[in-house]
Coordinates of C-alpha atoms in Angstrom, one line a residue:
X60 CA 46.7 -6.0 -78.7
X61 CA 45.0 -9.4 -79.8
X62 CA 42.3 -9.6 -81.6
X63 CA 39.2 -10.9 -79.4
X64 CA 38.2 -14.5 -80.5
X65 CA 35.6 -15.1 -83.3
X66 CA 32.2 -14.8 -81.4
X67 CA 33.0 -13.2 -77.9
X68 CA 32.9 -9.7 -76.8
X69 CA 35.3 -7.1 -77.6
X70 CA 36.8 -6.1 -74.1
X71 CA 38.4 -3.2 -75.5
X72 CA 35.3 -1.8 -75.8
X73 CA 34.2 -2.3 -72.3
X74 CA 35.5 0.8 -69.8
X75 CA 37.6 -0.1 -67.2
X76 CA 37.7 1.3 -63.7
X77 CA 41.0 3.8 -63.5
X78 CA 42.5 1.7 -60.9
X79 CA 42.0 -1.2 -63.2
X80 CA 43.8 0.9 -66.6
X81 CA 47.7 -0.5 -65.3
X82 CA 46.3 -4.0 -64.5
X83 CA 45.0 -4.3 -67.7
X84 CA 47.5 -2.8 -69.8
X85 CA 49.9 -5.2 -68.3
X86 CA 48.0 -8.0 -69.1
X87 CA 47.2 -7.3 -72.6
X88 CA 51.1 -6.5 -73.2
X89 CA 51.6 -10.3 -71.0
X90 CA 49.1 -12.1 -74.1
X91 CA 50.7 -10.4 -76.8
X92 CA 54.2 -11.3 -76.0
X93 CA 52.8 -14.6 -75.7
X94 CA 52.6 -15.2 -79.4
X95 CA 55.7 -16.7 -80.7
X96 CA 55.6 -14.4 -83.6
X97 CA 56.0 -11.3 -81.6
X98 CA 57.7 -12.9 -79.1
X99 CA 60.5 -13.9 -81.6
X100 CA 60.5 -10.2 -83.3
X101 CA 60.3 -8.1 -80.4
X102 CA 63.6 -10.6 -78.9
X103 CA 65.1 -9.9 -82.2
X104 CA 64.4 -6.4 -82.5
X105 CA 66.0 -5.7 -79.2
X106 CA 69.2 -7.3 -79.6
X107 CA 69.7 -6.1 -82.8
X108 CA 68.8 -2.7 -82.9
X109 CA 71.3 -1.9 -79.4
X110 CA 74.4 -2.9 -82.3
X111 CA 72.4 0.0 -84.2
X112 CA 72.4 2.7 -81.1
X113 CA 75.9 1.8 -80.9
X114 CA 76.7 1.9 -85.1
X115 CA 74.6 5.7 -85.5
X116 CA 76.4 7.2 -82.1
X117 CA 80.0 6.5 -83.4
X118 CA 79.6 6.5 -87.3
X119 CA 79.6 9.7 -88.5
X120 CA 82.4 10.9 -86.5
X121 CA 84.4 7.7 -87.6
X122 CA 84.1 8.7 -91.1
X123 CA 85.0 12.4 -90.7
X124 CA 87.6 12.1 -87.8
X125 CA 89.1 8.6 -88.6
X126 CA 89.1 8.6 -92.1
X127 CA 89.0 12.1 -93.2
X128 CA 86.0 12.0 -95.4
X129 CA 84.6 15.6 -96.4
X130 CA 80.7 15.9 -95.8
X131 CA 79.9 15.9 -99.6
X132 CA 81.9 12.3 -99.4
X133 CA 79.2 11.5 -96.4
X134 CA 76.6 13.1 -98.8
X135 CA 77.1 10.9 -101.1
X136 CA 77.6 7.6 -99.7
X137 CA 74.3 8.5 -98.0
X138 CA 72.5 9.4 -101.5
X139 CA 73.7 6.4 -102.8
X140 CA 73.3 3.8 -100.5
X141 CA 69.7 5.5 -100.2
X142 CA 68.7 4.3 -103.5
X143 CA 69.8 1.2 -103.6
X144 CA 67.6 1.0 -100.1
X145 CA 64.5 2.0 -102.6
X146 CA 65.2 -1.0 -104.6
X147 CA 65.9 -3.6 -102.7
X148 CA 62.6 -2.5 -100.4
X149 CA 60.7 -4.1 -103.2
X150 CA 62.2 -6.4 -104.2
X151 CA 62.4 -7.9 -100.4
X152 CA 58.5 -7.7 -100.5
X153 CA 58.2 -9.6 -103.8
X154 CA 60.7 -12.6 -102.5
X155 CA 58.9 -12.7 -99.4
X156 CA 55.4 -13.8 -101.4
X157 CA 57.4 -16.8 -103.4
X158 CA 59.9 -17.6 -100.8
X159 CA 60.2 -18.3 -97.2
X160 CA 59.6 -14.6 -95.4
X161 CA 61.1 -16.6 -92.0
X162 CA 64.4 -17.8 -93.6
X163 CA 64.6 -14.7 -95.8
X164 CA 64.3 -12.3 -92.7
X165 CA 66.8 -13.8 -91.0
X166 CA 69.0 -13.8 -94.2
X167 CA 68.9 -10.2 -94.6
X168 CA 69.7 -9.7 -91.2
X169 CA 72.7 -11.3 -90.6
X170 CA 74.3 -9.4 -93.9
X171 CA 72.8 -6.5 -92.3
X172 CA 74.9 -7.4 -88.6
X173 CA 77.7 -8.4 -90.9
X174 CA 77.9 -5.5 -93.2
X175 CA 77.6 -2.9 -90.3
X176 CA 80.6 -4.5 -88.5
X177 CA 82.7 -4.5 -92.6
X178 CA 82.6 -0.7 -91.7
X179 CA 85.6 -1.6 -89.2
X180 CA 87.7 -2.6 -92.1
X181 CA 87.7 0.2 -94.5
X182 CA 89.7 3.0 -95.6
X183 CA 88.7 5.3 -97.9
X184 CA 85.7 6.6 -99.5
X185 CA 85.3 3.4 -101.9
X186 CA 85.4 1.1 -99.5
X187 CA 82.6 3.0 -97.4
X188 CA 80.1 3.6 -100.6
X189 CA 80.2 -0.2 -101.2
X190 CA 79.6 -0.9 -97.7
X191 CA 77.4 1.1 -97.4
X192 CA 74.9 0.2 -100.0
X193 CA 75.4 -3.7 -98.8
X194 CA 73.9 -2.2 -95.5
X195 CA 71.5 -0.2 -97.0
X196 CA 70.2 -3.0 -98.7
X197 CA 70.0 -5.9 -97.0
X198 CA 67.9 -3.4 -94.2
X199 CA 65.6 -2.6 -96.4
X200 CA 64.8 -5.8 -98.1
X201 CA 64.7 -7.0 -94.5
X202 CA 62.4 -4.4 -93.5
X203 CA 59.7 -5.1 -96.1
X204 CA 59.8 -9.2 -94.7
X205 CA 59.6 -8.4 -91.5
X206 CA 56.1 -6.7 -92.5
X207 CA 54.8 -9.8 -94.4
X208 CA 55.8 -11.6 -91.2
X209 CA 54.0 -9.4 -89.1
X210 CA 51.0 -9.2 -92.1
X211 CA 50.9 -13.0 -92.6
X212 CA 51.6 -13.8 -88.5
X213 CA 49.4 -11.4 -86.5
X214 CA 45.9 -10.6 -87.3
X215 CA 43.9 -7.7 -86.7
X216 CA 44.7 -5.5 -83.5
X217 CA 48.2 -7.9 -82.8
X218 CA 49.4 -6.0 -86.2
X219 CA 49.4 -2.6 -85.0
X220 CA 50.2 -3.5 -81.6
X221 CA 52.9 -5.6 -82.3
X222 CA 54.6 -3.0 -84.7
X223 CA 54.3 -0.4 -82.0
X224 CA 56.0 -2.5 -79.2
X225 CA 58.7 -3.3 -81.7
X226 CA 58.7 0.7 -82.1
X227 CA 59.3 1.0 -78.7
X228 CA 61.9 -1.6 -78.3
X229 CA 63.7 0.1 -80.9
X230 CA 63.5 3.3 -79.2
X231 CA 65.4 1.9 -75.7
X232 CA 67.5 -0.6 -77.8
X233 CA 69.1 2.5 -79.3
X234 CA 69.0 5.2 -76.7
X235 CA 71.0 1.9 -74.8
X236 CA 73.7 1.6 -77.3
X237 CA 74.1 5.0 -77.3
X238 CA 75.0 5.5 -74.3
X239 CA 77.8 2.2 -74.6
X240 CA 79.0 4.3 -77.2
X241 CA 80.3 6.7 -75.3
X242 CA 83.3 4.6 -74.1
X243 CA 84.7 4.8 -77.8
X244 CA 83.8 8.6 -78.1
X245 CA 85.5 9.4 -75.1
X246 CA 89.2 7.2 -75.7
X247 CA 88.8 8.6 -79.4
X248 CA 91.4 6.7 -80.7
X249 CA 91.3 4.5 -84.4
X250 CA 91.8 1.1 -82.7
X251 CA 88.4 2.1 -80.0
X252 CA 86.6 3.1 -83.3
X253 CA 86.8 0.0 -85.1
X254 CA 86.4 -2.5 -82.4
X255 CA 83.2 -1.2 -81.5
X256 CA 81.9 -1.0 -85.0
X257 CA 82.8 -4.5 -85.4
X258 CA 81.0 -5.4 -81.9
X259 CA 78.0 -3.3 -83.0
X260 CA 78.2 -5.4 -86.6
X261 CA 77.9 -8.3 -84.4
X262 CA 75.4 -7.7 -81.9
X263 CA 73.0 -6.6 -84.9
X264 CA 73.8 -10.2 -86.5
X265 CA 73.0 -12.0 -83.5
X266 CA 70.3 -9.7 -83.3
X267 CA 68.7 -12.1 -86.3
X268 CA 69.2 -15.5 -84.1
X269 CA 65.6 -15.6 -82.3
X270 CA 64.0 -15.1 -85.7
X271 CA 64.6 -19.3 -86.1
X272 CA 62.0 -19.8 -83.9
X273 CA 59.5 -17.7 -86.2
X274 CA 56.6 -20.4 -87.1
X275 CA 55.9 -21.4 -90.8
X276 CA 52.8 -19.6 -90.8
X277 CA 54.5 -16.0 -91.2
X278 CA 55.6 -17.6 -94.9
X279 CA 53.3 -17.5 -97.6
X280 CA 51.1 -20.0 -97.9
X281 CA 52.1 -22.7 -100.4
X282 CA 49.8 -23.8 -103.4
X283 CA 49.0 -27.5 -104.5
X284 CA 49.7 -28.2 -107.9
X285 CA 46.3 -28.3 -108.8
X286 CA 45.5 -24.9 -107.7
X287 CA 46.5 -22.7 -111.1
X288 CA 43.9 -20.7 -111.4
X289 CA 44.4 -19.5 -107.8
X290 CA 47.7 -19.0 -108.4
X291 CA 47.1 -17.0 -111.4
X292 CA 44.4 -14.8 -109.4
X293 CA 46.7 -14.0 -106.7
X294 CA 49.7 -13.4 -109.2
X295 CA 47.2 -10.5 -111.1
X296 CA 47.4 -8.8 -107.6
X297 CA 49.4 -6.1 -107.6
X298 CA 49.8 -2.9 -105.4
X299 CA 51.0 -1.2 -108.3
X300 CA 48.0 -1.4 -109.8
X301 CA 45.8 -0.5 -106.5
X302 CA 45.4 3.5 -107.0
X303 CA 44.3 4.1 -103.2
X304 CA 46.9 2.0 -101.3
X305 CA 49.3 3.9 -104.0
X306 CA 47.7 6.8 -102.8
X307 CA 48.1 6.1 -99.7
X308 CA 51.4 5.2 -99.4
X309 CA 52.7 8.3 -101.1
X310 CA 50.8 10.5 -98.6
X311 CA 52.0 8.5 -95.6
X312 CA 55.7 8.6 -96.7
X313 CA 55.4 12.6 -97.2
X314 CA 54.0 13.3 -93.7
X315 CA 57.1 10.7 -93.1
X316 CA 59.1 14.1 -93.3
X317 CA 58.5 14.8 -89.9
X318 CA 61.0 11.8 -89.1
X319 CA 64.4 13.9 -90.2
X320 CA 62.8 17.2 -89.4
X321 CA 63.5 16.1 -85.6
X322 CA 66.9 15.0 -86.7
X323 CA 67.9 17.1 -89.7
X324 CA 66.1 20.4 -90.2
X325 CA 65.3 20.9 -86.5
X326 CA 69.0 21.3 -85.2
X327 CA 70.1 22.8 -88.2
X328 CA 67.0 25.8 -87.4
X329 CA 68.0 25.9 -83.5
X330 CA 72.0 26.6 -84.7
X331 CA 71.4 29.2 -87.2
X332 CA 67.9 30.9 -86.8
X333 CA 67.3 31.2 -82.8
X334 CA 69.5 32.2 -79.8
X335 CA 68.6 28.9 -78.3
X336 CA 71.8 26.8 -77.1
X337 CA 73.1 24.0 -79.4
X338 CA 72.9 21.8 -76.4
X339 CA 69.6 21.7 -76.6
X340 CA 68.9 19.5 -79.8
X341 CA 70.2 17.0 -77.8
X342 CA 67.9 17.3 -74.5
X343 CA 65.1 17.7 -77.7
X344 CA 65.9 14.4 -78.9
X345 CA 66.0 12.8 -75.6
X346 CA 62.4 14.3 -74.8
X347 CA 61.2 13.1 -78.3
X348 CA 62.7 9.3 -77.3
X349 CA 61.1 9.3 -73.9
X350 CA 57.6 10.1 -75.6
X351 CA 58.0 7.4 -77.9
X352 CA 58.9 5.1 -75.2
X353 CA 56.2 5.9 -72.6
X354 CA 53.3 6.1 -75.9
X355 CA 53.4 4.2 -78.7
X356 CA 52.1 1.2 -77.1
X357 CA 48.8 2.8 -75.8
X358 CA 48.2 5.3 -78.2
X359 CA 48.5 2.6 -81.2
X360 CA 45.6 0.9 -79.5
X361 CA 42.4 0.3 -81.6
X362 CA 44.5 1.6 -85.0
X363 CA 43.9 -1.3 -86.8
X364 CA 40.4 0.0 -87.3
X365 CA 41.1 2.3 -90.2
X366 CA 38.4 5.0 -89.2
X367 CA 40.6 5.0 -86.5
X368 CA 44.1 4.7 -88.0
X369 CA 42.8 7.8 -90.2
X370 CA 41.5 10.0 -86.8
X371 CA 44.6 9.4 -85.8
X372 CA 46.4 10.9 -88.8
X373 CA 44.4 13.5 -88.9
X374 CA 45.2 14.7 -85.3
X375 CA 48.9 13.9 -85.9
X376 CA 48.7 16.5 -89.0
X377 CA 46.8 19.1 -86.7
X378 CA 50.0 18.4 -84.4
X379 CA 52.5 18.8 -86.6
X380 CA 50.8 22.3 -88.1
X381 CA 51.2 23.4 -84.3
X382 CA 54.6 22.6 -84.1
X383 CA 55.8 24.0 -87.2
X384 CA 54.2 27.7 -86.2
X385 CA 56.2 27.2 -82.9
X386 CA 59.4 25.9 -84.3
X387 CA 58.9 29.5 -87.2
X388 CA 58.0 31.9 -83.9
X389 CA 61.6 30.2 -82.1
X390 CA 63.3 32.1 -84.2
X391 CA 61.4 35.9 -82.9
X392 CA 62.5 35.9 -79.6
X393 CA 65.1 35.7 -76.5
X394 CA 67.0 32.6 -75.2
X395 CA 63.9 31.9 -72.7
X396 CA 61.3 32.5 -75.6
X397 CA 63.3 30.2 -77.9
X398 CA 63.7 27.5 -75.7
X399 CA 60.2 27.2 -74.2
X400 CA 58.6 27.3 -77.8
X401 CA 61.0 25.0 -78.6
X402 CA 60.3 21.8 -76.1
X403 CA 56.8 22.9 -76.7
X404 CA 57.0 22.3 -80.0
X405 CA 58.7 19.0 -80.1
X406 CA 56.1 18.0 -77.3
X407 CA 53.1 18.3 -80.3
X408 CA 55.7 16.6 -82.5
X409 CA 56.5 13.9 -80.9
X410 CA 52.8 12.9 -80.5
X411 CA 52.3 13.5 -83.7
X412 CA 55.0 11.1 -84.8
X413 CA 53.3 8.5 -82.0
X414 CA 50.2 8.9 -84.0
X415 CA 51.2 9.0 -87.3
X416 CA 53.1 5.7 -87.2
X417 CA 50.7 4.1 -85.3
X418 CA 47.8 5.1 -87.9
X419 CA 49.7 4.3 -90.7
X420 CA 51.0 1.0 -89.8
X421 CA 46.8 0.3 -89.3
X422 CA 46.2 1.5 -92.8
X423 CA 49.0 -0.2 -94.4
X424 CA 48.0 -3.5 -93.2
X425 CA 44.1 -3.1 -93.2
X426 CA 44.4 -1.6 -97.1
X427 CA 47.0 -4.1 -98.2
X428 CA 45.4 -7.6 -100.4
X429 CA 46.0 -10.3 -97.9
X430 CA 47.0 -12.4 -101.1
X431 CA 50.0 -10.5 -101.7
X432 CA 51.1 -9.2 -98.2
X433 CA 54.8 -9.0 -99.3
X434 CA 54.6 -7.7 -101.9
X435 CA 52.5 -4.3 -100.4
X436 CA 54.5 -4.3 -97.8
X437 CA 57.5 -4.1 -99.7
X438 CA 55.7 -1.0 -101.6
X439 CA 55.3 0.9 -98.5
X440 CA 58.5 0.5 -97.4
X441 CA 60.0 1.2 -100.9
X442 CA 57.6 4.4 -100.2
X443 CA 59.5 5.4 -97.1
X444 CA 62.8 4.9 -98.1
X445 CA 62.2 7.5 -100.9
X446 CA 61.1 9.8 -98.4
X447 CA 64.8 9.2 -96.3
X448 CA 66.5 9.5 -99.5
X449 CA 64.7 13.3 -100.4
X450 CA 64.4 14.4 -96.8
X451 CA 67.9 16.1 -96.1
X452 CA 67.5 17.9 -99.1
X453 CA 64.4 19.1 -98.7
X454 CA 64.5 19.8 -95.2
X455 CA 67.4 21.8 -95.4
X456 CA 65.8 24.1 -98.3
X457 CA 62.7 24.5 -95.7
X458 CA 64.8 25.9 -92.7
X459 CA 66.9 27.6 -94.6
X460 CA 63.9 29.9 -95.6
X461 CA 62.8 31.2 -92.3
X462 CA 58.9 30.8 -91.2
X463 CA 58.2 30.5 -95.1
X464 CA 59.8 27.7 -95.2
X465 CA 58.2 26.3 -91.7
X466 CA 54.8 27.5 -93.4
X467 CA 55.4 25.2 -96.9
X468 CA 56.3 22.1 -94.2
X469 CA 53.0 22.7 -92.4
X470 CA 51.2 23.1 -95.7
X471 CA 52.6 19.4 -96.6
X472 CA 51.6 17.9 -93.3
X473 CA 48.3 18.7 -93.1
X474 CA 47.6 17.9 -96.9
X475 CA 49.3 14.7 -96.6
X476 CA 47.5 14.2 -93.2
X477 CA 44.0 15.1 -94.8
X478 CA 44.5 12.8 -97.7
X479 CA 45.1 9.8 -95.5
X480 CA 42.4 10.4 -93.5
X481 CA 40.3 10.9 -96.6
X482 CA 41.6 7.6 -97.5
X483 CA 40.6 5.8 -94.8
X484 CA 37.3 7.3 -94.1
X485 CA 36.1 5.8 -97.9
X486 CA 37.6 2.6 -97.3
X487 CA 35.9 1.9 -93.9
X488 CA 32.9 3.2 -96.0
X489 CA 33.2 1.0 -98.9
X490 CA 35.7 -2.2 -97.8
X491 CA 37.0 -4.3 -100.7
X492 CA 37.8 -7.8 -101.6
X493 CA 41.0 -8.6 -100.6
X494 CA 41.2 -6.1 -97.5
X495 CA 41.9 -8.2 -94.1
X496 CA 38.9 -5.0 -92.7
X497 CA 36.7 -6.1 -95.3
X498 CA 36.4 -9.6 -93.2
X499 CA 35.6 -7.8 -90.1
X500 CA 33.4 -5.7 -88.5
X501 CA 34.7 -2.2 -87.7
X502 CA 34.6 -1.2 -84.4
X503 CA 32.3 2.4 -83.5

């Protein structure tokens, strides 16, 4: 997961006996938890997202069965609060190139903590909306400086590596909390509701605490007074002006679809288009977690090479074609049909979502100018956040139209897919000023 030092061999690239695979994969997890940037984020991450597993398990039925709000209520406050997420996901990457990323991290993720555990205090749709879109916000913003920590604090291979055992982390921190959850759901009662939202709230703030040991090399690096004219180079940088990370971004937030087809269209298609029990979008989702856990860690290896990050893309589109035809042919047959094409299906998907994150987290690193690493970052962020904001809708119209609908989706992801790796087959070809690749050599 660390890059091999300047001048000596790339083990990596050097095969390892089979009975040798586990050794080694436990020592390369031991050296990159050994940086004190991971370290920090990957303690962080942890703690903060099991307040999360507990916050998404009880949420929604707090705001329909506590207090009474109709689903176009939900709709809204989740519309809303969606775009101020787009917003604030820029503007978090712009701070974090002119102001401490460390301190501003940890900022954003206390509000976060706090915010989630305000939901224990309100009453009525008003009350939700604006806490809501303090949530939505401050995770966002926080989001994007957590990349230019991991930009500015990692190098090469400890990027990619670092984001997918954060990934991971994520995935058991949540699948944790909710399964403590269930001690709320199952008393049901108002007072059980809000004290664990307000425990969740501050678990997730607490969550922010190991981030003070970040070191002051995740912040951008400050400028003597004498240094103008570098100033005013690295100021004309702008990933608003870079057409292929633009490019890029866009095509890796559409295949982002995939993320709320798992949890949106998928048990919406599985309800009201096969004979498959409802049950079993929750034994789906478990599968999908498990494959997450088990490998995004090894199957994010070597990603920060972007002919590789774009291979992998290209197989996660080629995936995520598959699964769409079987998810579409579900719907054509008995319980035993439906159900096997089913778990199938979400097999493909679920590898394809490994891969997909994995090479795009390579890409938007690799193809991001090192002089402004927030300030990308905050872009492709920005970039997913659209995509959560458009996906119920879209997702919804899909399913709703049958394997027509399944056939536009797989159109989509293997468009998107092909234009990434299109993407990143040019730019390993032709590396730029500016790109952290263009100072390396690419591996074979």
């Amino acid at each position: 997961m660390t890059a091999a030092p300047s001048g000596s061999p790339d083990t990596d690239s050097i095969p390892l006996p089979l009975e040798s695979q586990q050794t080694s994969f436990r020592a390369r997890l031991s050296v990159a938890t050994s940086d004190p940037v991971l370290r920090a984020l990957l303690a962080s991450t942890f703690i903060s997202k099991l307040g999360r597993g507990v916050f998404l398990a009880v949420t929604v039925l707090f705001f329909t069965l506590i207090l009474g709000l109709s689903a176009v209520q939900i709709a809204l406050v989740l519309t809303i609060s969606g775009g101020v997420g787009v917003a604030t996901s820029a503007l978090g990457g712009h701070l974090a190139d002119r102001m401490s990323a460390r301190r501003l991290t940890l900022a954003f993720g206390i509000v976060e903590g706090l915010a989630l555990g305000a939901y224990a205090f309100t009453s009525d749709f008003v009350s939700v909306l604006l806490v809501a879109c303090l949530v939505t916000a401050a995770s966002q913003a926080g989001s994007a400086t957590r990349s230019a920590v991991i930009a500015r604090g990692l190098v090469g291979r400890a990027r990619v590596g670092g984001r997918a055992a954060m990934h991971t982390a994520t995935n058991i921190s949540i699948a944790v909390g909710s399964a403590i959850a269930a001690v709320p759901l199952l008393i049901g009662t108002d007072t059980a509701f809000r004290i664990t939202l307000a425990l969740a709230g501050l678990t997730a703030a607490l969550g922010s605490l190991p981030l003070l040991r970040l070191p002051e090399r995740v912040d951008a690096p400050k400028l003597e007074p004498s240094s103008e004219r570098a100033d005013a180079a690295s100021t004309d940088v702008s990933p608003y002006r870079d057409r292929r990370y633009l490019a890029l971004t866009a095509l890796s937030a559409l295949f982002g679809l995939q993320f709320g087809l798992a949890d949106i269209g998928l048990p919406l298609w599985i309800v009201g288009s096969t004979d498959a029990p409802a049950a079993l979008v929750a034994a789906l989702l478990i599968l999908n977690t498990v494959i997450v856990i088990a490998f995004q860690i090894p199957l994010s290896r070597g990603t920060h090479d972007v002919r590789k990050a774009g291979r992998a893309m290209a197989i996660a589109g080629a995936l995520m074609v598959a699964a769409c035809g079987a998810y579409a042919l579900s719907g054509a047959g008995p319980v035993a049909f439906a159900i096997a094409l089913l778990v199938v299906a979400m097999i493909g998907h679920s590898f394809a979502e490994v891969l997909s994150t994995a090479g795009s987290w390579g890409l938007s690193f690799e193809l991001a100018d090192v002089r402004r690493a927030g300030a990308y970052q905050g872009v492709f962020t920005m970039a997913f956040s659209v995509s959560s904001l458009i996906a119920p809708f879209a997702l919804i119209v899909a399913v709703s139209n049958g394997p027509w609908g399944w056939a536009v989706l797989a159109a989509v992801f293997a468009a998107s897919a092909f234009g990434v790796w299109l993407i990143a087959r040019r730019a390993a070809a032709h590396p730029r000023h500016g790109d952290p690749s263009a100072a390396n050599t690419l591996e074979p």
